[in-house]
Coordinates of C-alpha atoms in Angstrom, one line a residue:
Chain A
M1 CA 1.0 -7.8 -29.4
N2 CA -0.6 -6.7 -32.7
Q3 CA -4.2 -5.8 -31.9
L4 CA -5.5 -7.2 -35.2
Y5 CA -4.5 -10.7 -34.0
V6 CA -6.4 -10.1 -30.8
W7 CA -9.5 -9.0 -32.6
I8 CA -9.4 -11.9 -35.0
S9 CA -9.0 -14.6 -32.3
L10 CA -11.6 -12.9 -30.1
F11 CA -14.3 -12.9 -32.8
S12 CA -13.4 -16.4 -34.1
W13 CA -13.9 -17.7 -30.6
I14 CA -17.1 -15.7 -30.1
G15 CA -18.3 -17.2 -33.4
V16 CA -17.8 -20.8 -32.2
A17 CA -19.4 -20.0 -28.8
T18 CA -22.4 -18.4 -30.6
A19 CA -22.9 -21.6 -32.8
I20 CA -22.9 -23.7 -29.6
A21 CA -25.5 -21.3 -28.0
Y22 CA -27.6 -21.6 -31.1
L23 CA -27.5 -25.4 -30.9
A24 CA -28.5 -25.2 -27.2
K25 CA -31.4 -22.9 -28.1
R26 CA -32.9 -25.5 -30.4
G27 CA -33.8 -27.7 -27.4
L28 CA -35.3 -24.9 -25.3
G29 CA -38.9 -25.4 -24.0
E30 CA -41.4 -23.0 -22.5
G31 CA -41.5 -21.5 -19.0
V32 CA -39.5 -20.3 -16.1
T33 CA -38.0 -23.6 -15.0
E34 CA -37.0 -24.4 -18.6
Y35 CA -35.3 -21.0 -19.1
F36 CA -33.5 -20.6 -15.7
L37 CA -32.7 -24.3 -15.0
G38 CA -32.6 -25.9 -18.4
G39 CA -35.7 -27.9 -17.4
R40 CA -33.6 -29.7 -14.8
R41 CA -32.5 -32.0 -17.6
L42 CA -28.7 -31.4 -17.8
G43 CA -26.3 -34.4 -17.8
G44 CA -23.3 -34.9 -15.5
F45 CA -20.7 -33.6 -17.9
I46 CA -22.5 -30.3 -18.8
S47 CA -23.4 -29.8 -15.2
G48 CA -19.8 -30.3 -14.0
M49 CA -18.4 -28.0 -16.7
T50 CA -20.9 -25.2 -16.1
Y51 CA -20.3 -25.5 -12.3
S52 CA -16.5 -25.3 -13.0
A53 CA -16.7 -22.4 -15.5
T54 CA -19.1 -20.5 -13.3
T55 CA -16.9 -20.9 -10.2
Y56 CA -13.5 -20.2 -11.9
S57 CA -13.4 -16.9 -13.5
A58 CA -11.0 -14.2 -14.6
F59 CA -10.0 -14.1 -11.0
M60 CA -8.0 -17.2 -11.4
L61 CA -5.7 -16.3 -14.2
V62 CA -5.6 -12.6 -13.4
G63 CA -6.3 -12.1 -9.7
L64 CA -4.9 -15.3 -8.3
V65 CA -1.8 -15.2 -10.5
G66 CA -1.3 -11.6 -9.2
L67 CA -1.9 -12.6 -5.6
T68 CA 0.7 -15.4 -5.9
Y69 CA 3.1 -13.1 -7.7
E70 CA 2.8 -10.6 -4.8
S71 CA 2.4 -12.8 -1.8
G72 CA 3.4 -16.3 -2.7
V73 CA 2.1 -19.6 -1.3
G74 CA -0.7 -18.0 0.9
A75 CA -2.6 -17.5 -2.4
L76 CA -2.6 -21.2 -3.0
G77 CA -3.8 -21.9 0.5
F78 CA -6.6 -19.5 0.2
E79 CA -7.8 -21.0 -3.0
M80 CA -7.3 -24.7 -1.9
T81 CA -9.2 -23.9 1.3
Y82 CA -12.1 -22.9 -0.9
L83 CA -11.9 -26.1 -2.9
T84 CA -11.6 -28.3 0.1
F85 CA -14.6 -26.9 1.8
T86 CA -16.6 -26.9 -1.5
V87 CA -16.1 -30.6 -1.9
F88 CA -17.1 -31.1 1.7
L89 CA -20.2 -28.9 1.4
L90 CA -21.2 -30.4 -1.9
A91 CA -21.1 -34.0 -0.4
I92 CA -23.5 -32.8 2.3
F93 CA -25.7 -30.2 0.6
A94 CA -25.9 -31.2 -3.1
P95 CA -28.3 -34.1 -2.6
R96 CA -30.4 -31.9 -0.2
F97 CA -30.6 -29.0 -2.6
W98 CA -31.3 -31.3 -5.5
I99 CA -34.1 -33.2 -3.8
A100 CA -35.7 -30.1 -2.3
S101 CA -35.7 -28.3 -5.7
R102 CA -37.7 -31.2 -7.2
E103 CA -40.1 -31.7 -4.4
Y104 CA -40.9 -28.1 -3.9
D105 CA -40.2 -26.8 -7.4
F106 CA -37.6 -24.3 -6.3
V107 CA -36.0 -22.3 -9.2
T108 CA -33.7 -20.1 -7.1
P109 CA -31.8 -20.5 -3.8
A110 CA -33.7 -17.5 -2.4
E111 CA -36.9 -19.3 -3.1
L112 CA -35.7 -22.2 -1.1
L113 CA -35.2 -19.9 1.9
S114 CA -38.5 -18.2 1.3
K115 CA -40.5 -21.4 1.2
R116 CA -38.6 -23.2 3.9
Y117 CA -39.0 -20.3 6.3
E118 CA -42.6 -19.5 5.0
S119 CA -41.9 -15.8 4.4
R120 CA -42.0 -14.1 1.0
W121 CA -39.9 -11.2 2.5
V122 CA -37.1 -13.7 3.2
G123 CA -37.0 -14.3 -0.6
V124 CA -37.1 -10.6 -1.5
V125 CA -34.3 -9.7 1.0
A126 CA -32.1 -12.6 0.0
A127 CA -32.5 -11.7 -3.7
L128 CA -31.6 -8.0 -2.9
I129 CA -28.5 -9.2 -1.0
F130 CA -27.5 -11.3 -4.0
L131 CA -28.0 -8.3 -6.3
V132 CA -26.0 -5.9 -4.2
M133 CA -23.1 -8.3 -3.6
L134 CA -22.9 -9.9 -7.0
T135 CA -22.9 -6.8 -9.1
P136 CA -19.3 -5.9 -8.1
Y137 CA -18.4 -9.5 -8.5
A138 CA -19.8 -9.5 -12.1
A139 CA -18.0 -6.2 -12.7
V140 CA -14.7 -7.8 -11.6
Q141 CA -15.0 -10.2 -14.5
L142 CA -15.3 -7.3 -16.9
M143 CA -12.3 -5.5 -15.3
G144 CA -10.2 -8.6 -15.6
I145 CA -10.7 -8.7 -19.4
G146 CA -10.3 -4.9 -19.6
F147 CA -6.9 -5.1 -18.0
L148 CA -5.9 -8.0 -20.0
V149 CA -6.7 -6.6 -23.5
E150 CA -5.1 -3.3 -22.6
G151 CA -1.9 -5.0 -21.2
L152 CA -1.7 -7.4 -24.1
T153 CA -1.9 -4.8 -26.8
G154 CA 0.1 -2.2 -25.0
G155 CA -3.0 0.0 -24.8
G156 CA -3.8 -0.5 -28.5
I157 CA -7.2 -1.9 -27.5
P158 CA -8.4 0.3 -24.6
Y159 CA -9.7 -1.1 -21.3
M160 CA -13.3 -0.1 -21.9
A161 CA -13.4 -1.7 -25.4
G162 CA -12.6 -5.1 -23.8
V163 CA -15.2 -4.4 -21.1
I164 CA -18.0 -3.6 -23.5
I165 CA -17.3 -6.5 -26.0
M166 CA -17.4 -9.0 -23.2
A167 CA -20.6 -7.5 -21.7
V168 CA -22.4 -7.6 -25.0
F169 CA -21.4 -11.2 -25.7
A170 CA -22.3 -12.4 -22.2
G171 CA -25.6 -10.6 -22.4
F172 CA -26.4 -12.1 -25.8
S173 CA -25.5 -15.7 -24.9
T174 CA -27.5 -15.4 -21.6
L175 CA -30.6 -13.9 -23.1
W176 CA -30.7 -16.3 -26.0
A177 CA -31.6 -19.5 -24.3
G178 CA -31.1 -19.0 -20.5
M179 CA -29.4 -21.9 -18.7
R180 CA -29.2 -24.1 -21.8
S181 CA -27.1 -21.7 -23.8
V182 CA -25.1 -20.6 -20.7
S183 CA -24.3 -24.2 -19.6
W184 CA -23.5 -25.4 -23.1
T185 CA -21.2 -22.5 -23.8
D186 CA -19.8 -22.9 -20.3
A187 CA -18.8 -26.5 -21.2
F188 CA -16.9 -25.2 -24.2
Q189 CA -15.4 -22.4 -22.1
A190 CA -14.3 -24.8 -19.3
L191 CA -12.5 -27.0 -21.8
T192 CA -10.9 -23.9 -23.4
M193 CA -9.8 -22.6 -20.0
L194 CA -8.1 -25.9 -19.0
T195 CA -6.4 -26.9 -22.2
T196 CA -5.1 -23.4 -23.1
S197 CA -3.6 -22.8 -19.7
L198 CA -2.0 -26.2 -19.4
F199 CA -0.4 -25.7 -22.8
A200 CA 1.0 -22.3 -21.9
L201 CA 2.2 -23.5 -18.5
F202 CA 4.3 -26.3 -20.1
Y203 CA 5.6 -23.9 -22.8
L204 CA 6.9 -21.6 -20.1
F205 CA 8.4 -24.5 -18.1
Y206 CA 10.4 -25.7 -21.1
H207 CA 11.2 -22.4 -22.7
F208 CA 12.3 -20.4 -19.7
F209 CA 13.3 -23.0 -17.1
G210 CA 14.4 -26.0 -19.2
S211 CA 11.8 -28.4 -17.7
P212 CA 9.2 -28.5 -15.0
I213 CA 11.9 -29.7 -12.6
G214 CA 14.1 -26.8 -13.7
F215 CA 11.2 -24.5 -12.8
F216 CA 10.7 -25.9 -9.3
T217 CA 14.5 -25.8 -8.6
T218 CA 14.7 -22.2 -9.9
I219 CA 11.8 -20.9 -7.7
S220 CA 13.1 -22.8 -4.7
T221 CA 16.5 -21.0 -4.9
E222 CA 15.7 -17.6 -6.5
N223 CA 12.2 -16.9 -5.1
V224 CA 12.4 -18.8 -1.9
D225 CA 10.6 -16.1 0.1
L226 CA 7.4 -16.7 -1.9
L227 CA 7.4 -20.3 -0.7
K228 CA 7.4 -19.2 2.9
L229 CA 4.0 -18.3 4.3
S230 CA 4.1 -14.5 4.8
W231 CA 0.4 -13.9 5.1
D232 CA -1.1 -12.4 8.3
P233 CA -3.3 -15.2 9.7
R234 CA -6.2 -12.8 10.1
L235 CA -6.0 -11.7 6.4
F236 CA -6.0 -15.4 5.5
I237 CA -9.1 -16.1 7.5
G238 CA -10.8 -12.9 6.4
L239 CA -10.3 -13.8 2.7
A240 CA -10.7 -17.6 3.0
L241 CA -13.8 -17.7 5.3
P242 CA -16.3 -16.3 2.7
W243 CA -14.8 -18.6 0.0
A244 CA -15.1 -21.6 2.2
F245 CA -18.9 -21.2 2.2
F246 CA -19.0 -20.1 -1.5
A247 CA -20.8 -23.3 -2.7
L248 CA -23.7 -22.5 -0.4
T249 CA -23.9 -18.7 -0.4
N250 CA -23.2 -17.8 -4.0
P251 CA -26.5 -18.4 -5.8
Q252 CA -24.9 -18.7 -9.3
V253 CA -23.3 -21.9 -8.1
S254 CA -25.8 -23.2 -5.5
Q255 CA -28.5 -22.9 -8.2
R256 CA -26.5 -25.4 -10.2
M257 CA -27.3 -28.1 -7.6
F258 CA -30.8 -27.9 -9.0
I259 CA -30.0 -28.7 -12.7
P260 CA -28.7 -32.3 -13.1
D261 CA -31.3 -34.7 -14.5
R262 CA -30.6 -37.5 -12.0
V263 CA -28.5 -38.4 -9.0
S264 CA -25.8 -40.0 -11.0
S265 CA -25.4 -36.7 -13.0
L266 CA -25.2 -34.8 -9.7
K267 CA -22.5 -37.2 -8.6
R268 CA -20.6 -36.7 -11.8
M269 CA -21.0 -32.9 -11.6
I270 CA -19.1 -33.0 -8.3
I271 CA -16.4 -35.4 -9.6
Y272 CA -15.7 -33.3 -12.7
F273 CA -15.7 -30.1 -10.8
S274 CA -13.3 -31.3 -8.1
I275 CA -10.8 -32.6 -10.7
F276 CA -11.1 -29.4 -12.7
G277 CA -10.8 -27.2 -9.7
F278 CA -7.7 -28.9 -8.4
I279 CA -5.8 -28.8 -11.7
Y280 CA -6.8 -25.2 -12.5
T281 CA -5.8 -23.9 -9.1
I282 CA -2.3 -25.5 -9.4
I283 CA -1.9 -24.1 -12.9
S284 CA -2.9 -20.6 -11.8
T285 CA -0.5 -20.4 -8.9
L286 CA 2.3 -21.8 -10.9
F287 CA 1.8 -19.0 -13.4
G288 CA 2.1 -16.6 -10.5
F289 CA 5.5 -18.1 -9.5
Q290 CA 6.7 -18.0 -13.1
A291 CA 5.7 -14.4 -13.4
A292 CA 7.5 -13.5 -10.1
N293 CA 10.7 -15.1 -11.5
L294 CA 10.5 -13.7 -15.1
L295 CA 9.0 -10.3 -14.4
P296 CA 10.1 -9.0 -11.0
G297 CA 9.2 -5.5 -9.8
L298 CA 5.7 -5.0 -11.3
T299 CA 3.8 -2.4 -9.3
N300 CA 0.4 -3.7 -10.1
P301 CA 0.2 -7.5 -9.5
D302 CA -3.0 -7.8 -11.5
K303 CA -0.9 -7.0 -14.6
A304 CA 1.4 -10.0 -13.9
M305 CA -0.5 -12.4 -16.3
P306 CA -1.0 -9.9 -19.1
M307 CA 2.7 -9.1 -18.9
L308 CA 3.6 -12.8 -18.9
L309 CA 1.6 -13.2 -22.1
T310 CA 3.9 -10.7 -23.8
K311 CA 6.9 -13.1 -23.1
I312 CA 5.5 -16.0 -25.1
P313 CA 4.9 -16.4 -28.9
T314 CA 1.9 -14.5 -30.2
A315 CA -0.1 -17.6 -31.1
L316 CA 0.3 -19.0 -27.6
G317 CA -0.5 -15.7 -26.0
L318 CA -3.7 -15.4 -28.0
I319 CA -4.7 -18.9 -26.9
I320 CA -4.3 -18.0 -23.3
F321 CA -6.1 -14.8 -23.8
I322 CA -9.0 -16.7 -25.2
G323 CA -8.9 -19.0 -22.2
I324 CA -9.1 -16.1 -19.8
F325 CA -11.8 -14.4 -21.8
A326 CA -13.8 -17.7 -21.7
A327 CA -13.3 -17.9 -17.9
A328 CA -14.6 -14.4 -17.3
T329 CA -17.5 -14.6 -19.8
S330 CA -18.8 -17.9 -18.4
T331 CA -18.8 -16.5 -14.9
L332 CA -20.4 -13.2 -15.9
G333 CA -23.1 -15.0 -18.0
S334 CA -24.0 -17.4 -15.1
V335 CA -24.1 -14.6 -12.5
I336 CA -26.3 -12.4 -14.8
L337 CA -28.7 -15.4 -15.4
T338 CA -28.9 -16.2 -11.7
L339 CA -29.6 -12.6 -10.8
S340 CA -32.2 -12.4 -13.5
S341 CA -33.9 -15.5 -12.1
A342 CA -33.8 -13.8 -8.6
V343 CA -35.5 -10.7 -10.0
S344 CA -38.1 -12.8 -11.8
R345 CA -38.8 -15.4 -9.1
D346 CA -37.9 -13.8 -5.8
I347 CA -38.7 -10.1 -6.3
T348 CA -41.4 -9.8 -9.1
K349 CA -43.3 -13.0 -8.1
N350 CA -43.2 -12.2 -4.4
V351 CA -44.2 -8.5 -4.7
A352 CA -46.9 -9.3 -7.4
P353 CA -48.0 -12.9 -6.6
A354 CA -50.8 -12.8 -9.2
I355 CA -48.4 -12.3 -12.2
S356 CA -48.5 -14.8 -15.0
E357 CA -45.5 -17.1 -15.7
K358 CA -44.9 -15.2 -18.9
G359 CA -44.8 -11.9 -17.0
E360 CA -42.5 -13.4 -14.4
L361 CA -40.1 -14.6 -17.1
L362 CA -40.2 -11.3 -19.0
S363 CA -39.3 -9.3 -15.9
G364 CA -36.1 -11.4 -15.6
K365 CA -35.2 -11.1 -19.2
I366 CA -35.7 -7.3 -19.2
F367 CA -33.4 -7.1 -16.2
I368 CA -30.4 -8.8 -18.0
P369 CA -29.4 -5.7 -20.1
V370 CA -30.1 -3.4 -17.1
L371 CA -27.7 -5.4 -14.9
L372 CA -25.1 -5.6 -17.5
G373 CA -25.2 -1.8 -17.9
A374 CA -24.7 -1.4 -14.1
T375 CA -21.7 -3.8 -14.2
V376 CA -20.1 -1.9 -17.1
I377 CA -20.4 1.4 -15.1
F378 CA -18.9 -0.3 -12.1
A379 CA -16.0 -1.6 -14.2
W380 CA -15.5 1.9 -15.6
F381 CA -14.5 3.2 -12.1
Q382 CA -12.0 0.3 -11.6
P383 CA -12.2 -0.1 -7.9
G384 CA -9.6 -1.8 -5.7
L385 CA -7.5 -4.9 -6.2
I386 CA -9.4 -7.7 -7.9
A387 CA -8.9 -10.4 -5.3
V388 CA -10.0 -8.2 -2.4
L389 CA -13.1 -7.1 -4.3
S390 CA -14.1 -10.7 -5.2
S391 CA -13.7 -11.7 -1.6
M392 CA -15.8 -8.8 -0.4
A393 CA -18.7 -10.0 -2.6
S394 CA -18.5 -13.4 -1.0
G395 CA -18.1 -11.8 2.4
G396 CA -21.4 -10.1 2.0
L397 CA -23.1 -13.2 0.8
L398 CA -21.9 -15.1 3.9
V399 CA -24.8 -13.6 5.8
T400 CA -27.1 -16.1 4.1
A401 CA -25.0 -19.1 5.3
P402 CA -26.6 -19.7 8.8
A403 CA -30.1 -19.6 7.2
L404 CA -29.1 -21.9 4.4
I405 CA -27.5 -24.5 6.8
G406 CA -30.4 -24.1 9.2
A407 CA -32.9 -24.8 6.4
F408 CA -31.8 -28.4 6.3
F409 CA -30.4 -29.0 9.8
W410 CA -32.3 -26.8 12.3
K411 CA -36.0 -27.1 12.6
K412 CA -36.2 -24.2 15.1
G413 CA -35.0 -21.6 12.5
T414 CA -37.7 -19.1 11.7
G415 CA -38.6 -16.5 9.0
V416 CA -38.1 -13.6 11.4
G417 CA -34.8 -15.1 12.6
T418 CA -33.7 -15.4 8.9
L419 CA -34.8 -11.9 7.9
S420 CA -33.2 -10.2 10.9
S421 CA -30.0 -12.1 10.6
M422 CA -29.7 -11.2 6.9
V423 CA -30.7 -7.5 7.4
V424 CA -28.6 -6.9 10.5
G425 CA -25.6 -9.0 9.4
G426 CA -25.7 -7.6 5.8
A427 CA -25.9 -4.0 7.0
L428 CA -23.1 -4.4 9.5
T429 CA -20.8 -6.3 7.1
G430 CA -21.5 -3.8 4.3
I431 CA -20.7 -0.8 6.6
M432 CA -17.5 -2.4 7.8
Y433 CA -16.3 -3.2 4.3
A434 CA -17.2 0.3 3.1
A435 CA -15.5 2.0 6.0
G436 CA -12.5 -0.3 5.9
Y437 CA -13.2 -1.1 9.5
K438 CA -11.6 -4.2 11.0
P439 CA -12.3 -4.4 14.7
L440 CA -9.4 -6.1 16.6
G441 CA -7.7 -6.7 13.2
W442 CA -10.3 -9.2 12.0
W443 CA -12.0 -8.8 8.6
P444 CA -15.6 -7.8 8.2
S445 CA -16.5 -11.3 6.9
V446 CA -15.5 -12.9 10.2
W447 CA -17.6 -10.4 12.2
G448 CA -20.4 -10.7 9.7
L449 CA -20.7 -14.5 10.0
G450 CA -20.5 -14.3 13.8
I451 CA -23.1 -11.6 14.1
T452 CA -25.4 -13.3 11.6
T453 CA -25.3 -16.6 13.3
V454 CA -26.0 -15.1 16.7
V455 CA -28.9 -13.1 15.4
F456 CA -30.3 -16.0 13.5
V457 CA -30.2 -18.4 16.5
A458 CA -31.4 -15.8 19.1
V459 CA -34.3 -14.4 17.1
S460 CA -35.4 -17.8 15.9
L461 CA -35.5 -19.1 19.5
V462 CA -38.0 -16.4 20.6
T463 CA -40.2 -16.4 17.5
T464 CA -42.7 -18.8 16.1
R465 CA -41.4 -21.7 14.1
P466 CA -42.8 -22.1 10.5
E467 CA -45.8 -24.4 10.4
K468 CA -44.1 -27.0 8.1
S469 CA -40.5 -26.7 9.2
E470 CA -40.5 -30.1 10.7
E471 CA -42.1 -31.7 7.7
F472 CA -39.5 -30.0 5.4
V473 CA -36.4 -31.0 7.3
E474 CA -37.6 -34.6 8.0
S475 CA -38.8 -35.2 4.5
I476 CA -35.6 -34.0 2.8
N477 CA -33.3 -35.7 5.3
S478 CA -35.2 -39.0 5.1
Q479 CA -35.0 -38.9 1.3
V480 CA -31.2 -38.3 1.6
K481 CA -31.0 -41.3 3.9
D482 CA -32.9 -43.4 1.4
L483 CA -30.5 -42.2 -1.3
E484 CA -27.5 -43.0 0.9
S485 CA -28.7 -46.5 1.7
G486 CA -29.1 -47.2 -2.0
Chain B
M1 CA -28.8 -36.8 14.7
A2 CA -25.5 -38.6 14.5
S3 CA -24.6 -37.5 10.9
K4 CA -25.0 -33.9 11.9
R5 CA -22.3 -34.2 14.6
S6 CA -20.0 -36.2 12.3
Y7 CA -20.3 -33.6 9.5
L8 CA -19.4 -30.9 12.1
L9 CA -16.5 -32.9 13.4
V10 CA -15.0 -33.6 10.0
G11 CA -15.4 -30.0 9.0
L12 CA -13.7 -28.8 12.1
V13 CA -10.7 -31.2 11.7
I14 CA -10.3 -30.0 8.1
A15 CA -10.4 -26.4 9.2
V16 CA -7.9 -26.9 12.0
L17 CA -5.4 -28.7 9.8
D18 CA -5.9 -26.3 6.9
F19 CA -5.0 -23.3 9.1
F20 CA -2.7 -24.4 11.9
V21 CA -0.3 -26.7 10.0
P22 CA 0.8 -24.1 7.3
F23 CA 0.7 -21.1 9.7
Y24 CA 2.3 -22.6 12.8
V25 CA 4.3 -25.7 11.6
L26 CA 5.4 -25.0 8.0
K27 CA 5.5 -21.2 8.0
D28 CA 9.2 -20.8 7.4
V29 CA 9.8 -23.8 5.1
G30 CA 11.1 -22.3 1.9
S31 CA 10.3 -25.2 -0.4
F32 CA 7.5 -26.5 -2.5
F33 CA 7.5 -29.4 0.0
G34 CA 6.3 -27.0 2.7
S35 CA 2.9 -25.2 2.7
Y36 CA 2.5 -25.6 -1.0
F37 CA 2.6 -29.4 -0.8
F38 CA 0.6 -29.6 2.4
W39 CA -2.3 -27.5 1.1
S40 CA -2.3 -29.5 -2.2
A41 CA -2.2 -32.8 -0.4
L42 CA -4.9 -31.9 2.1
T43 CA -7.2 -30.8 -0.7
L44 CA -6.5 -33.9 -2.8
T45 CA -7.2 -36.1 0.3
V46 CA -10.5 -34.3 0.9
I47 CA -11.4 -34.6 -2.8
V48 CA -10.6 -38.3 -3.0
S49 CA -12.5 -39.1 0.3
G50 CA -15.4 -36.9 -0.7
L51 CA -15.7 -38.6 -4.1
L52 CA -15.4 -42.1 -2.5
Y53 CA -18.1 -41.1 0.0
V54 CA -20.4 -39.8 -2.7
D55 CA -19.8 -42.7 -5.0
R56 CA -20.3 -45.3 -2.3
T57 CA -23.2 -43.8 -0.4
W58 CA -25.4 -42.2 -3.0
G59 CA -26.7 -45.7 -4.0
S60 CA -27.4 -46.9 -7.4
K61 CA -30.7 -45.0 -7.8
G62 CA -30.9 -43.0 -11.1

């Protein structure tokens, strides 16, 4: 594809997104809550779209397409497992997070842990875990775009050019107006992602297979092996388990449970996200089957989607390219903003409690370009297969799951129990991933969750319970009960 | 707390179905009506039930 077309479409889209970010900035107020949570004043549609665009990233149309191309229906199962558990967890935890954030003025998920377990070090350690685990995840977004522009232009636009343009745009739109600019551009990005991919999917159905039915018939006869489940069950559990808890353990999404302006908006956020997630997952996996039929024999499955784009008319290819760029940029921007809030609120504020609100906010803003620089360097080294790398990030974050669940449902959970579970579980999981060690064939995420849970429970039982733990759990649960009884 | 036990039970049932049916019942079915359909249908069922639960139980406040 002619690289000039790619440049023109990229900069046109960036222009529109910038105008939206500008409009969002006009309503920006002062202070940390305003910057990092949009003042908790977002409506249901914007909340649902930012939740969707943050969750679904370049992984879907690059990594998941590649995974389906390579291994078939297991890829759908892995992603649907994520969605199933997310809807389930949101129905239980979204009202709790939402109520707690208002009652206790939480800005970040690590702050929730810190205040619930009455230990500032819980907040610092949780924030550090988020930073260590999400930096590669953020870099994966850059890598997705790097691969895409390189594949699409036959190397005309180098990998690193794609990486740097995206990093600069994401940094700019994040810094400009925090959550307001991120969520507004996310809404635009989510709509771009869905409409462009649907359009291309149907084009491919009709152009190469005659019709959608023709496509299903062709795959069922020519690529029948991809429809049989060939995954090792232990691989499936190892990859799916961290994603099943993604809604709780990934701060860039759990923080979004804080932002809707009212309960009805929170409800609509879940509804819009569920519908979006289901459709987008089906689309992504069908692209994978299309690529497997049309482009057999690729050695790097992550290149299946970029190669598929070369089979369609230029205009359509550009539209899809923009959709993927939007998906990656929205996730990157949200992750960067969340990590910046963690630095500001959970590290700076806990280490220097006397700091002013302005100083706290400034520390977070300064961190945005620093973190982006780190992700660019990471992307430069191009580590591993995208799907495995994304799952590894969630695997590491899984060590916060027992403490987060315990925060609302287990009064006996303690600060020491939380700290030791995150430190011991985090260290062991990290070592196992780094060494590629899978005891008895089970993935590090499985061991990590088990070890973390055991340590959290055991240490909590022998240490002193936080003074106000009972008050916290009872207050939140009784408010949820009130809410549920109308 | 009764709701805590029911959450756990529902979560376990979903997990068991999500894993065992595709891996041990539909493993060799070479059709979109095998694991592909099952996982999609299970997810859709959870989504619809979850949304009905949220819509009916989260009252009319705000």
